[in-house]
């Protein structure tokens, strides 16, 4: 397999070519490094490129020649978000503040290395995983537009062909938002499915780890590698690792027949761009035409979700930053992030407890929903990528902030801790990607992957390389 071909193929195929001696990890890694050097000056996906990436590749190539294959990612070049701690690269969590992060590694990074991955470097993120823009990263589809956040650099790296996949983190949508705006696949598995030790915290009860990839099969493979109990993460579930990757080809073959697809008509379909709505409705119609049973329903209580997640997220983030606040380090934070961190001190204990009560009530509502459907689908975001510096959008005759707009459809699945994936379902008149979101019941990533594989079969994805 030629390197140029491998860069456009699924991870599993490239890994098989490496195992067979038909593809060199060294040549593949060099090609990605060359592309980063040539193109990332315009897009700013990376905050740090690993100096030893080719050394990693040489070592894995030698192991492959000796028949020692570490795992399913042997020789595959990946990138990781800048809030994943690493022993061999600095971690900044997107900040310029004088904070020293440990040179250590948690479960996700260890599992990547044990599976044979090559870590190309750290991707840019919105500071401390707040925010929806990731400056100064730029959207590969239109460099005048944002890539989303907070895992924006990971979305750019995948779409622009700087890595075969990248890790992100997701507290209110920070994997799925850049996946939607950059036209990648991005999955947030069930809370606790992937260990979070060694990831700089944002909100302990909302944070999820997961990958951004170029295909559903790649997303399934990465979740399989990363899943499993993490004894160093108090929120980790004691569940066996997933086996999602084998589901994809059979799901594509079987199609939508027998799939029960839920459509929540309130909240997820309110105040959205016309082109986004049309693309999502067309995708739902294709699922129905393929044999899926479409079940429409409403959950009016979703109207109160924004206040709940803000109370939890603000209070949790401020609790993490309390020592930095006391030491005056927050003066070096970006204005938007410093404001949010300081606002958390205004959340009372009563506010926080009421938010958690709401969370429990909403979980009970959706427990009943998922008794009757396999997945719930809808738009990932109400809009496509907005212009850098744009602060407001107008939807249904009402102006609102891009912050409020951008995570409206993603944050409910963080509150509930349920698995959710975003993948492209079309493109608007400007050629910008439109995201389709699929969520499932707790620890039922299999249904999410199955539905995503069926949707993916109907979409011709576009890449910027």
mmCIF file with all atom_site columns, C-alpha atoms in Angstrom, residues 260-264 268 297 366 369-370 373-378 413 437-440:
data_model
loop_
_atom_site.group_PDB
_atom_site.id
_atom_site.type_symbol
_atom_site.label_atom_id
_atom_site.label_alt_id
_atom_site.label_comp_id
_atom_site.label_asym_id
_atom_site.label_entity_id
_atom_site.label_seq_id
_atom_site.pdbx_PDB_ins_code
_atom_site.Cartn_x
_atom_site.Cartn_y
_atom_site.Cartn_z
_atom_site.occupancy
_atom_site.B_iso_or_equiv
_atom_site.pdbx_formal_charge
_atom_site.auth_seq_id
_atom_site.auth_comp_id
_atom_site.auth_asym_id
_atom_site.auth_atom_id
_atom_site.pdbx_PDB_model_num
ATOM 1  C CA . UNK A 1 260 ? -35.901 1.901  16.339 1.00 0.00 ? 260 UNK A CA 1
ATOM 2  C CA . UNK A 1 261 ? -35.012 5.578  15.867 1.00 0.00 ? 261 UNK A CA 1
ATOM 3  C CA . UNK A 1 262 ? -36.279 8.173  18.337 1.00 0.00 ? 262 UNK A CA 1
ATOM 4  C CA . UNK A 1 263 ? -36.793 11.795 17.304 1.00 0.00 ? 263 UNK A CA 1
ATOM 5  C CA . UNK A 1 264 ? -37.319 14.285 20.147 1.00 0.00 ? 264 UNK A CA 1
ATOM 6  C CA . UNK A 1 268 ? -33.417 19.307 19.461 1.00 0.00 ? 268 UNK A CA 1
ATOM 7  C CA . UNK A 1 297 ? -41.667 12.028 21.210 1.00 0.00 ? 297 UNK A CA 1
ATOM 8  C CA . UNK A 1 366 ? -34.774 9.168  29.128 1.00 0.00 ? 366 UNK A CA 1
ATOM 9  C CA . UNK A 1 369 ? -37.462 6.809  26.240 1.00 0.00 ? 369 UNK A CA 1
ATOM 10 C CA . UNK A 1 370 ? -34.747 4.226  25.618 1.00 0.00 ? 370 UNK A CA 1
ATOM 11 C CA . UNK A 1 373 ? -36.102 3.105  20.996 1.00 0.00 ? 373 UNK A CA 1
ATOM 12 C CA . UNK A 1 374 ? -32.541 2.031  20.219 1.00 0.00 ? 374 UNK A CA 1
ATOM 13 C CA . UNK A 1 375 ? -31.167 5.504  19.484 1.00 0.00 ? 375 UNK A CA 1
ATOM 14 C CA . UNK A 1 376 ? -32.240 9.150  19.521 1.00 0.00 ? 376 UNK A CA 1
ATOM 15 C CA . UNK A 1 377 ? -31.189 11.239 16.505 1.00 0.00 ? 377 UNK A CA 1
ATOM 16 C CA . UNK A 1 378 ? -31.128 14.867 15.503 1.00 0.00 ? 378 UNK A CA 1
ATOM 17 C CA . UNK A 1 413 ? -26.049 13.879 26.654 1.00 0.00 ? 413 UNK A CA 1
ATOM 18 C CA . UNK A 1 437 ? -26.045 13.327 16.218 1.00 0.00 ? 437 UNK A CA 1
ATOM 19 C CA . UNK A 1 438 ? -26.967 9.836  17.417 1.00 0.00 ? 438 UNK A CA 1
ATOM 20 C CA . UNK A 1 439 ? -27.308 9.024  21.129 1.00 0.00 ? 439 UNK A CA 1
ATOM 21 C CA . UNK A 1 440 ? -27.981 5.745  22.897 1.00 0.00 ? 440 UNK A CA 1
#
